Structure formats: C-alpha cells, structure tokens
Amino acid sequence: ADQLWYQEETMQALVAELTPVAAEFLQLAEAELRIQASLRGIPPGPAKEERRRKVHW
C-alpha cells in the first residue's frame, strides 16, 4: 500500500509541475494562431467560416 501511496504522490507532483507548462504552451499556441490569422486578414472566431464560404461560392 505504501508503494501505491508513493505513486499517487509522485503523480500529483508531476501534474502540479506540468499544469503551468501545459497552460503556457496552450496560450502560446493560441497566440500563434491569432497572429497567423491576423496576417491572413482573418478575424478570429466564427467570421472565419463565413468568409471561407463566401470564397467558395
């Protein structure tokens, strides 16, 4: 039972360490997508789909 408790503690420590890293990575990825979208002149959000449809028809 001690080993299981130790594994649980280790997992919680890992999650606590990795959560801020993952959150930062997601923020960077979102920022990157926004930059790429603005470079293409695409407003963020649902308007992107609307514009894509207009181009095809």
CHARMM-style PDB file with segment names, atoms N, HN, CA, C and O in Angstrom:
ATOM      1  N   ALA     1       0.831  -1.206   0.000  1.00  0.00      PROA
ATOM      2  CA  ALA     1       0.000   0.000   0.000  1.00  0.00      PROA
ATOM      3  C   ALA     1       0.868   1.259   0.000  1.00  0.00      PROA
ATOM      4  O   ALA     1       0.494   2.285  -0.569  1.00  0.00      PROA
ATOM      5  N   ASP     2       2.024   1.164   0.643  1.00  0.00      PROA
ATOM      6  HN  ASP     2       2.328   0.331   1.105  1.00  0.00      PROA
ATOM      7  CA  ASP     2       2.929   2.315   0.673  1.00  0.00      PROA
ATOM      8  C   ASP     2       3.378   2.712  -0.731  1.00  0.00      PROA
ATOM      9  O   ASP     2       3.487   3.896  -1.050  1.00  0.00      PROA
ATOM     10  N   GLN     3       3.637   1.702  -1.564  1.00  0.00      PROA
ATOM     11  HN  GLN     3       3.549   0.741  -1.305  1.00  0.00      PROA
ATOM     12  CA  GLN     3       4.122   1.991  -2.909  1.00  0.00      PROA
ATOM     13  C   GLN     3       3.041   2.708  -3.722  1.00  0.00      PROA
ATOM     14  O   GLN     3       3.331   3.638  -4.474  1.00  0.00      PROA
ATOM     15  N   LEU     4       1.798   2.265  -3.564  1.00  0.00      PROA
ATOM     16  HN  LEU     4       1.561   1.509  -2.954  1.00  0.00      PROA
ATOM     17  CA  LEU     4       0.682   2.893  -4.259  1.00  0.00      PROA
ATOM     18  C   LEU     4       0.545   4.350  -3.829  1.00  0.00      PROA
ATOM     19  O   LEU     4       0.347   5.237  -4.660  1.00  0.00      PROA
ATOM     20  N   TRP     5       0.652   4.585  -2.523  1.00  0.00      PROA
ATOM     21  HN  TRP     5       0.812   3.864  -1.849  1.00  0.00      PROA
ATOM     22  CA  TRP     5       0.569   5.944  -1.999  1.00  0.00      PROA
ATOM     23  C   TRP     5       1.689   6.793  -2.576  1.00  0.00      PROA
ATOM     24  O   TRP     5       1.481   7.954  -2.927  1.00  0.00      PROA
ATOM     25  N   TYR     6       2.889   6.202  -2.675  1.00  0.00      PROA
ATOM     26  HN  TYR     6       3.058   5.258  -2.390  1.00  0.00      PROA
ATOM     27  CA  TYR     6       4.039   6.924  -3.217  1.00  0.00      PROA
ATOM     28  C   TYR     6       3.792   7.281  -4.679  1.00  0.00      PROA
ATOM     29  O   TYR     6       4.073   8.402  -5.101  1.00  0.00      PROA
ATOM     30  N   GLN     7       3.266   6.326  -5.455  1.00  0.00      PROA
ATOM     31  HN  GLN     7       3.038   5.415  -5.112  1.00  0.00      PROA
ATOM     32  CA  GLN     7       2.971   6.589  -6.866  1.00  0.00      PROA
ATOM     33  C   GLN     7       1.950   7.716  -7.002  1.00  0.00      PROA
ATOM     34  O   GLN     7       2.076   8.585  -7.865  1.00  0.00      PROA
ATOM     35  N   GLU     8       0.948   7.687  -6.145  1.00  0.00      PROA
ATOM     36  HN  GLU     8       0.846   6.981  -5.444  1.00  0.00      PROA
ATOM     37  CA  GLU     8      -0.089   8.723  -6.157  1.00  0.00      PROA
ATOM     38  C   GLU     8       0.529  10.093  -5.892  1.00  0.00      PROA
ATOM     39  O   GLU     8       0.243  11.063  -6.594  1.00  0.00      PROA
ATOM     40  N   GLU     9       1.384  10.157  -4.866  1.00  0.00      PROA
ATOM     41  HN  GLU     9       1.617   9.369  -4.296  1.00  0.00      PROA
ATOM     42  CA  GLU     9       2.074  11.411  -4.531  1.00  0.00      PROA
ATOM     43  C   GLU     9       2.924  11.893  -5.700  1.00  0.00      PROA
ATOM     44  O   GLU     9       2.931  13.081  -6.024  1.00  0.00      PROA
ATOM     45  N   THR    10       3.641  10.963  -6.332  1.00  0.00      PROA
ATOM     46  HN  THR    10       3.635   9.998  -6.069  1.00  0.00      PROA
ATOM     47  CA  THR    10       4.516  11.313  -7.448  1.00  0.00      PROA
ATOM     48  C   THR    10       3.695  11.855  -8.609  1.00  0.00      PROA
ATOM     49  O   THR    10       4.068  12.849  -9.232  1.00  0.00      PROA
ATOM     50  N   MET    11       2.576  11.198  -8.899  1.00  0.00      PROA
ATOM     51  HN  MET    11       2.273  10.390  -8.393  1.00  0.00      PROA
ATOM     52  CA  MET    11       1.713  11.654  -9.983  1.00  0.00      PROA
ATOM     53  C   MET    11       1.187  13.059  -9.705  1.00  0.00      PROA
ATOM     54  O   MET    11       1.182  13.913 -10.591  1.00  0.00      PROA
ATOM     55  N   GLN    12       0.748  13.292  -8.476  1.00  0.00      PROA
ATOM     56  HN  GLN    12       0.752  12.598  -7.756  1.00  0.00      PROA
ATOM     57  CA  GLN    12       0.226  14.615  -8.130  1.00  0.00      PROA
ATOM     58  C   GLN    12       1.308  15.673  -8.266  1.00  0.00      PROA
ATOM     59  O   GLN    12       1.039  16.784  -8.723  1.00  0.00      PROA
ATOM     60  N   ALA    13       2.540  15.330  -7.869  1.00  0.00      PROA
ATOM     61  HN  ALA    13       2.758  14.427  -7.498  1.00  0.00      PROA
ATOM     62  CA  ALA    13       3.646  16.271  -8.000  1.00  0.00      PROA
ATOM     63  C   ALA    13       3.929  16.558  -9.472  1.00  0.00      PROA
ATOM     64  O   ALA    13       4.176  17.702  -9.852  1.00  0.00      PROA
ATOM     65  N   LEU    14       3.890  15.511 -10.298  1.00  0.00      PROA
ATOM     66  HN  LEU    14       3.689  14.581  -9.989  1.00  0.00      PROA
ATOM     67  CA  LEU    14       4.127  15.688 -11.733  1.00  0.00      PROA
ATOM     68  C   LEU    14       3.053  16.573 -12.356  1.00  0.00      PROA
ATOM     69  O   LEU    14       3.355  17.492 -13.118  1.00  0.00      PROA
ATOM     70  N   VAL    15       1.801  16.285 -12.024  1.00  0.00      PROA
ATOM     71  HN  VAL    15       1.556  15.539 -11.405  1.00  0.00      PROA
ATOM     72  CA  VAL    15       0.691  17.075 -12.564  1.00  0.00      PROA
ATOM     73  C   VAL    15       0.829  18.538 -12.140  1.00  0.00      PROA
ATOM     74  O   VAL    15       0.616  19.448 -12.941  1.00  0.00      PROA
ATOM     75  N   ALA    16       1.189  18.751 -10.873  1.00  0.00      PROA
ATOM     76  HN  ALA    16       1.363  18.012 -10.223  1.00  0.00      PROA
ATOM     77  CA  ALA    16       1.351  20.116 -10.377  1.00  0.00      PROA
ATOM     78  C   ALA    16       2.465  20.840 -11.126  1.00  0.00      PROA
ATOM     79  O   ALA    16       2.370  22.042 -11.374  1.00  0.00      PROA
ATOM     80  N   GLU    17       3.527  20.106 -11.488  1.00  0.00      PROA
ATOM     81  HN  GLU    17       3.604  19.130 -11.287  1.00  0.00      PROA
ATOM     82  CA  GLU    17       4.628  20.723 -12.223  1.00  0.00      PROA
ATOM     83  C   GLU    17       4.256  20.983 -13.671  1.00  0.00      PROA
ATOM     84  O   GLU    17       4.616  22.016 -14.236  1.00  0.00      PROA
ATOM     85  N   LEU    18       3.532  20.043 -14.274  1.00  0.00      PROA
ATOM     86  HN  LEU    18       3.239  19.204 -13.816  1.00  0.00      PROA
ATOM     87  CA  LEU    18       3.282  20.128 -15.709  1.00  0.00      PROA
ATOM     88  C   LEU    18       2.110  21.031 -16.060  1.00  0.00      PROA
ATOM     89  O   LEU    18       2.055  21.560 -17.171  1.00  0.00      PROA
ATOM     90  N   THR    19       1.175  21.218 -15.140  1.00  0.00      PROA
ATOM     91  HN  THR    19       1.220  20.788 -14.238  1.00  0.00      PROA
ATOM     92  CA  THR    19      -0.009  22.017 -15.451  1.00  0.00      PROA
ATOM     93  C   THR    19       0.332  23.437 -15.910  1.00  0.00      PROA
ATOM     94  O   THR    19      -0.185  23.870 -16.940  1.00  0.00      PROA
ATOM     95  N   PRO    20       1.186  24.187 -15.185  1.00  0.00      PROA
ATOM     96  CA  PRO    20       1.524  25.536 -15.661  1.00  0.00      PROA
ATOM     97  C   PRO    20       2.235  25.511 -17.008  1.00  0.00      PROA
ATOM     98  O   PRO    20       2.044  26.404 -17.834  1.00  0.00      PROA
ATOM     99  N   VAL    21       3.059  24.483 -17.229  1.00  0.00      PROA
ATOM    100  HN  VAL    21       3.214  23.757 -16.558  1.00  0.00      PROA
ATOM    101  CA  VAL    21       3.765  24.366 -18.505  1.00  0.00      PROA
ATOM    102  C   VAL    21       2.764  24.164 -19.637  1.00  0.00      PROA
ATOM    103  O   VAL    21       2.851  24.810 -20.681  1.00  0.00      PROA
ATOM    104  N   ALA    22       1.809  23.254 -19.414  1.00  0.00      PROA
ATOM    105  HN  ALA    22       1.738  22.729 -18.565  1.00  0.00      PROA
ATOM    106  CA  ALA    22       0.795  22.983 -20.427  1.00  0.00      PROA
ATOM    107  C   ALA    22      -0.054  24.221 -20.688  1.00  0.00      PROA
ATOM    108  O   ALA    22      -0.368  24.530 -21.838  1.00  0.00      PROA
ATOM    109  N   ALA    23      -0.424  24.927 -19.630  1.00  0.00      PROA
ATOM    110  HN  ALA    23      -0.169  24.677 -18.697  1.00  0.00      PROA
ATOM    111  CA  ALA    23      -1.229  26.138 -19.784  1.00  0.00      PROA
ATOM    112  C   ALA    23      -0.464  27.185 -20.589  1.00  0.00      PROA
ATOM    113  O   ALA    23      -1.030  27.845 -21.460  1.00  0.00      PROA
ATOM    114  N   GLU    24       0.822  27.331 -20.291  1.00  0.00      PROA
ATOM    115  HN  GLU    24       1.282  26.795 -19.583  1.00  0.00      PROA
ATOM    116  CA  GLU    24       1.637  28.303 -21.021  1.00  0.00      PROA
ATOM    117  C   GLU    24       1.749  27.905 -22.483  1.00  0.00      PROA
ATOM    118  O   GLU    24       1.677  28.755 -23.371  1.00  0.00      PROA
ATOM    119  N   PHE    25       1.928  26.604 -22.734  1.00  0.00      PROA
ATOM    120  HN  PHE    25       1.987  25.914 -22.013  1.00  0.00      PROA
ATOM    121  CA  PHE    25       2.041  26.116 -24.101  1.00  0.00      PROA
ATOM    122  C   PHE    25       0.759  26.397 -24.884  1.00  0.00      PROA
ATOM    123  O   PHE    25       0.809  26.817 -26.040  1.00  0.00      PROA
ATOM    124  N   LEU    26      -0.398  26.160 -24.242  1.00  0.00      PROA
ATOM    125  HN  LEU    26      -0.439  25.818 -23.303  1.00  0.00      PROA
ATOM    126  CA  LEU    26      -1.670  26.427 -24.906  1.00  0.00      PROA
ATOM    127  C   LEU    26      -1.819  27.908 -25.233  1.00  0.00      PROA
ATOM    128  O   LEU    26      -2.276  28.268 -26.318  1.00  0.00      PROA
ATOM    129  N   GLN    27      -1.429  28.768 -24.285  1.00  0.00      PROA
ATOM    130  HN  GLN    27      -1.058  28.475 -23.404  1.00  0.00      PROA
ATOM    131  CA  GLN    27      -1.516  30.204 -24.534  1.00  0.00      PROA
ATOM    132  C   GLN    27      -0.635  30.599 -25.708  1.00  0.00      PROA
ATOM    133  O   GLN    27      -1.042  31.399 -26.551  1.00  0.00      PROA
ATOM    134  N   LEU    28       0.570  30.041 -25.767  1.00  0.00      PROA
ATOM    135  HN  LEU    28       0.900  29.391 -25.083  1.00  0.00      PROA
ATOM    136  CA  LEU    28       1.474  30.342 -26.876  1.00  0.00      PROA
ATOM    137  C   LEU    28       0.881  29.863 -28.194  1.00  0.00      PROA
ATOM    138  O   LEU    28       0.951  30.567 -29.201  1.00  0.00      PROA
ATOM    139  N   ALA    29       0.298  28.669 -28.189  1.00  0.00      PROA
ATOM    140  HN  ALA    29       0.241  28.098 -27.371  1.00  0.00      PROA
ATOM    141  CA  ALA    29      -0.298  28.125 -29.404  1.00  0.00      PROA
ATOM    142  C   ALA    29      -1.464  28.992 -29.867  1.00  0.00      PROA
ATOM    143  O   ALA    29      -1.596  29.269 -31.059  1.00  0.00      PROA
ATOM    144  N   GLU    30      -2.307  29.421 -28.934  1.00  0.00      PROA
ATOM    145  HN  GLU    30      -2.199  29.196 -27.966  1.00  0.00      PROA
ATOM    146  CA  GLU    30      -3.435  30.288 -29.287  1.00  0.00      PROA
ATOM    147  C   GLU    30      -2.944  31.618 -29.838  1.00  0.00      PROA
ATOM    148  O   GLU    30      -3.478  32.126 -30.824  1.00  0.00      PROA
ATOM    149  N   ALA    31      -1.919  32.179 -29.195  1.00  0.00      PROA
ATOM    150  HN  ALA    31      -1.485  31.766 -28.395  1.00  0.00      PROA
ATOM    151  CA  ALA    31      -1.365  33.445 -29.671  1.00  0.00      PROA
ATOM    152  C   ALA    31      -0.812  33.274 -31.080  1.00  0.00      PROA
ATOM    153  O   ALA    31      -1.006  34.140 -31.933  1.00  0.00      PROA
ATOM    154  N   GLU    32      -0.130  32.169 -31.327  1.00  0.00      PROA
ATOM    155  HN  GLU    32       0.027  31.465 -30.635  1.00  0.00      PROA
ATOM    156  CA  GLU    32       0.434  31.894 -32.648  1.00  0.00      PROA
ATOM    157  C   GLU    32      -0.678  31.813 -33.693  1.00  0.00      PROA
ATOM    158  O   GLU    32      -0.549  32.367 -34.784  1.00  0.00      PROA
ATOM    159  N   LEU    33      -1.775  31.120 -33.355  1.00  0.00      PROA
ATOM    160  HN  LEU    33      -1.879  30.669 -32.469  1.00  0.00      PROA
ATOM    161  CA  LEU    33      -2.893  31.012 -34.290  1.00  0.00      PROA
ATOM    162  C   LEU    33      -3.490  32.384 -34.580  1.00  0.00      PROA
ATOM    163  O   LEU    33      -3.831  32.689 -35.723  1.00  0.00      PROA
ATOM    164  N   ARG    34      -3.617  33.217 -33.535  1.00  0.00      PROA
ATOM    165  HN  ARG    34      -3.340  32.969 -32.607  1.00  0.00      PROA
ATOM    166  CA  ARG    34      -4.158  34.560 -33.730  1.00  0.00      PROA
ATOM    167  C   ARG    34      -3.257  35.387 -34.637  1.00  0.00      PROA
ATOM    168  O   ARG    34      -3.736  36.127 -35.496  1.00  0.00      PROA
ATOM    169  N   ILE    35      -1.942  35.255 -34.439  1.00  0.00      PROA
ATOM    170  HN  ILE    35      -1.553  34.653 -33.741  1.00  0.00      PROA
ATOM    171  CA  ILE    35      -1.001  36.003 -35.276  1.00  0.00      PROA
ATOM    172  C   ILE    35      -1.138  35.561 -36.728  1.00  0.00      PROA
ATOM    173  O   ILE    35      -1.222  36.398 -37.626  1.00  0.00      PROA
ATOM    174  N   GLN    36      -1.160  34.255 -36.961  1.00  0.00      PROA
ATOM    175  HN  GLN    36      -1.092  33.575 -36.231  1.00  0.00      PROA
ATOM    176  CA  GLN    36      -1.286  33.745 -38.326  1.00  0.00      PROA
ATOM    177  C   GLN    36      -2.597  34.208 -38.957  1.00  0.00      PROA
ATOM    178  O   GLN    36      -2.628  34.592 -40.126  1.00  0.00      PROA
ATOM    179  N   ALA    37      -3.673  34.169 -38.181  1.00  0.00      PROA
ATOM    180  HN  ALA    37      -3.648  33.857 -37.231  1.00  0.00      PROA
ATOM    181  CA  ALA    37      -4.975  34.586 -38.693  1.00  0.00      PROA
ATOM    182  C   ALA    37      -4.956  36.063 -39.066  1.00  0.00      PROA
ATOM    183  O   ALA    37      -5.477  36.447 -40.113  1.00  0.00      PROA
ATOM    184  N   SER    38      -4.355  36.893 -38.212  1.00  0.00      PROA
ATOM    185  HN  SER    38      -3.932  36.581 -37.361  1.00  0.00      PROA
ATOM    186  CA  SER    38      -4.341  38.326 -38.499  1.00  0.00      PROA
ATOM    187  C   SER    38      -3.445  38.616 -39.699  1.00  0.00      PROA
ATOM    188  O   SER    38      -3.702  39.559 -40.448  1.00  0.00      PROA
ATOM    189  N   LEU    39      -2.403  37.820 -39.889  1.00  0.00      PROA
ATOM    190  HN  LEU    39      -2.194  37.054 -39.281  1.00  0.00      PROA
ATOM    191  CA  LEU    39      -1.546  38.005 -41.059  1.00  0.00      PROA
ATOM    192  C   LEU    39      -2.318  37.697 -42.335  1.00  0.00      PROA
ATOM    193  O   LEU    39      -2.102  38.330 -43.368  1.00  0.00      PROA
ATOM    194  N   ARG    40      -3.216  36.724 -42.258  1.00  0.00      PROA
ATOM    195  HN  ARG    40      -3.392  36.209 -41.419  1.00  0.00      PROA
ATOM    196  CA  ARG    40      -4.034  36.391 -43.424  1.00  0.00      PROA
ATOM    197  C   ARG    40      -5.257  37.299 -43.531  1.00  0.00      PROA
ATOM    198  O   ARG    40      -6.011  37.226 -44.502  1.00  0.00      PROA
ATOM    199  N   GLY    41      -5.445  38.141 -42.541  1.00  0.00      PROA
ATOM    200  HN  GLY    41      -4.833  38.200 -41.752  1.00  0.00      PROA
ATOM    201  CA  GLY    41      -6.594  39.034 -42.563  1.00  0.00      PROA
ATOM    202  C   GLY    41      -7.886  38.348 -42.178  1.00  0.00      PROA
ATOM    203  O   GLY    41      -8.967  38.801 -42.554  1.00  0.00      PROA
ATOM    204  N   ILE    42      -7.789  37.267 -41.439  1.00  0.00      PROA
ATOM    205  HN  ILE    42      -6.911  36.899 -41.134  1.00  0.00      PROA
ATOM    206  CA  ILE    42      -8.987  36.546 -40.999  1.00  0.00      PROA
ATOM    207  C   ILE    42      -9.296  36.960 -39.569  1.00  0.00      PROA
ATOM    208  O   ILE    42      -8.452  36.775 -38.693  1.00  0.00      PROA
ATOM    209  N   PRO    43     -10.472  37.514 -39.300  1.00  0.00      PROA
ATOM    210  CA  PRO    43     -10.818  37.842 -37.920  1.00  0.00      PROA
ATOM    211  C   PRO    43     -10.985  36.563 -37.113  1.00  0.00      PROA
ATOM    212  O   PRO    43     -11.466  35.567 -37.652  1.00  0.00      PROA
ATOM    213  N   PRO    44     -10.604  36.556 -35.838  1.00  0.00      PROA
ATOM    214  CA  PRO    44     -10.780  35.357 -35.023  1.00  0.00      PROA
ATOM    215  C   PRO    44     -12.253  35.068 -34.781  1.00  0.00      PROA
ATOM    216  O   PRO    44     -13.078  35.981 -34.746  1.00  0.00      PROA
ATOM    217  N   GLY    45     -12.575  33.787 -34.612  1.00  0.00      PROA
ATOM    218  HN  GLY    45     -11.905  33.046 -34.640  1.00  0.00      PROA
ATOM    219  CA  GLY    45     -13.945  33.426 -34.288  1.00  0.00      PROA
ATOM    220  C   GLY    45     -14.727  32.925 -35.486  1.00  0.00      PROA
ATOM    221  O   GLY    45     -14.139  32.557 -36.503  1.00  0.00      PROA
ATOM    222  N   PRO    46     -16.071  32.908 -35.375  1.00  0.00      PROA
ATOM    223  CA  PRO    46     -16.945  32.316 -36.394  1.00  0.00      PROA
ATOM    224  C   PRO    46     -16.891  33.036 -37.732  1.00  0.00      PROA
ATOM    225  O   PRO    46     -17.226  32.439 -38.756  1.00  0.00      PROA
ATOM    226  N   ALA    47     -16.484  34.293 -37.757  1.00  0.00      PROA
ATOM    227  HN  ALA    47     -16.212  34.778 -36.925  1.00  0.00      PROA
ATOM    228  CA  ALA    47     -16.442  35.037 -39.017  1.00  0.00      PROA
ATOM    229  C   ALA    47     -15.527  34.351 -40.023  1.00  0.00      PROA
ATOM    230  O   ALA    47     -15.689  34.521 -41.231  1.00  0.00      PROA
ATOM    231  N   LYS    48     -14.574  33.583 -39.533  1.00  0.00      PROA
ATOM    232  HN  LYS    48     -14.441  33.445 -38.551  1.00  0.00      PROA
ATOM    233  CA  LYS    48     -13.643  32.882 -40.408  1.00  0.00      PROA
ATOM    234  C   LYS    48     -14.399  31.910 -41.311  1.00  0.00      PROA
ATOM    235  O   LYS    48     -14.160  31.866 -42.518  1.00  0.00      PROA
ATOM    236  N   GLU    49     -15.310  31.134 -40.727  1.00  0.00      PROA
ATOM    237  HN  GLU    49     -15.505  31.170 -39.747  1.00  0.00      PROA
ATOM    238  CA  GLU    49     -16.099  30.180 -41.503  1.00  0.00      PROA
ATOM    239  C   GLU    49     -16.926  30.905 -42.558  1.00  0.00      PROA
ATOM    240  O   GLU    49     -17.005  30.470 -43.707  1.00  0.00      PROA
ATOM    241  N   GLU    50     -17.538  32.008 -42.156  1.00  0.00      PROA
ATOM    242  HN  GLU    50     -17.474  32.360 -41.223  1.00  0.00      PROA
ATOM    243  CA  GLU    50     -18.383  32.789 -43.053  1.00  0.00      PROA
ATOM    244  C   GLU    50     -17.582  33.235 -44.272  1.00  0.00      PROA
ATOM    245  O   GLU    50     -18.041  33.101 -45.406  1.00  0.00      PROA
ATOM    246  N   ARG    51     -16.403  33.757 -44.037  1.00  0.00      PROA
ATOM    247  HN  ARG    51     -16.031  33.866 -43.115  1.00  0.00      PROA
ATOM    248  CA  ARG    51     -15.574  34.253 -45.127  1.00  0.00      PROA
ATOM    249  C   ARG    51     -15.165  33.105 -46.042  1.00  0.00      PROA
ATOM    250  O   ARG    51     -15.144  33.260 -47.263  1.00  0.00      PROA
ATOM    251  N   ARG    52     -14.842  31.957 -45.459  1.00  0.00      PROA
ATOM    252  HN  ARG    52     -14.859  31.831 -44.467  1.00  0.00      PROA
ATOM    253  CA  ARG    52     -14.422  30.817 -46.264  1.00  0.00      PROA
ATOM    254  C   ARG    52     -15.550  30.389 -47.192  1.00  0.00      PROA
ATOM    255  O   ARG    52     -15.310  30.047 -48.350  1.00  0.00      PROA
ATOM    256  N   ARG    53     -16.791  30.406 -46.682  1.00  0.00      PROA
ATOM    257  HN  ARG    53     -16.986  30.684 -45.741  1.00  0.00      PROA
ATOM    258  CA  ARG    53     -17.936  30.023 -47.501  1.00  0.00      PROA
ATOM    259  C   ARG    53     -18.122  30.997 -48.661  1.00  0.00      PROA
ATOM    260  O   ARG    53     -18.401  30.585 -49.787  1.00  0.00      PROA
ATOM    261  N   LYS    54     -17.968  32.291 -48.382  1.00  0.00      PROA
ATOM    262  HN  LYS    54     -17.742  32.626 -47.468  1.00  0.00      PROA
ATOM    263  CA  LYS    54     -18.153  33.288 -49.438  1.00  0.00      PROA
ATOM    264  C   LYS    54     -17.143  33.093 -50.560  1.00  0.00      PROA
ATOM    265  O   LYS    54     -17.457  33.300 -51.732  1.00  0.00      PROA
ATOM    266  N   VAL    55     -15.915  32.690 -50.192  1.00  0.00      PROA
ATOM    267  HN  VAL    55     -15.659  32.522 -49.240  1.00  0.00      PROA
ATOM    268  CA  VAL    55     -14.889  32.491 -51.211  1.00  0.00      PROA
ATOM    269  C   VAL    55     -15.276  31.346 -52.138  1.00  0.00      PROA
ATOM    270  O   VAL    55     -15.080  31.436 -53.350  1.00  0.00      PROA
ATOM    271  N   HSD    56     -15.826  30.266 -51.573  1.00  0.00      PROA
ATOM    272  HN  HSD    56     -15.986  30.193 -50.589  1.00  0.00      PROA
ATOM    273  CA  HSD    56     -16.124  29.094 -52.386  1.00  0.00      PROA
ATOM    274  C   HSD    56     -17.304  29.307 -53.329  1.00  0.00      PROA
ATOM    275  O   HSD    56     -17.347  28.715 -54.408  1.00  0.00      PROA
ATOM    276  N   TRP    57     -18.257  30.143 -52.937  1.00  0.00      PROA
ATOM    277  HN  TRP    57     -18.222  30.624 -52.061  1.00  0.00      PROA
ATOM    278  CA  TRP    57     -19.447  30.280 -53.787  1.00  0.00      PROA
ATOM    279  C   TRP    57     -19.376  31.506 -54.648  1.00  0.00      PROA
ATOM    280  OT1 TRP    57     -20.295  31.771 -55.423  1.00  0.00      PROA
TER     281      TRP     57
END
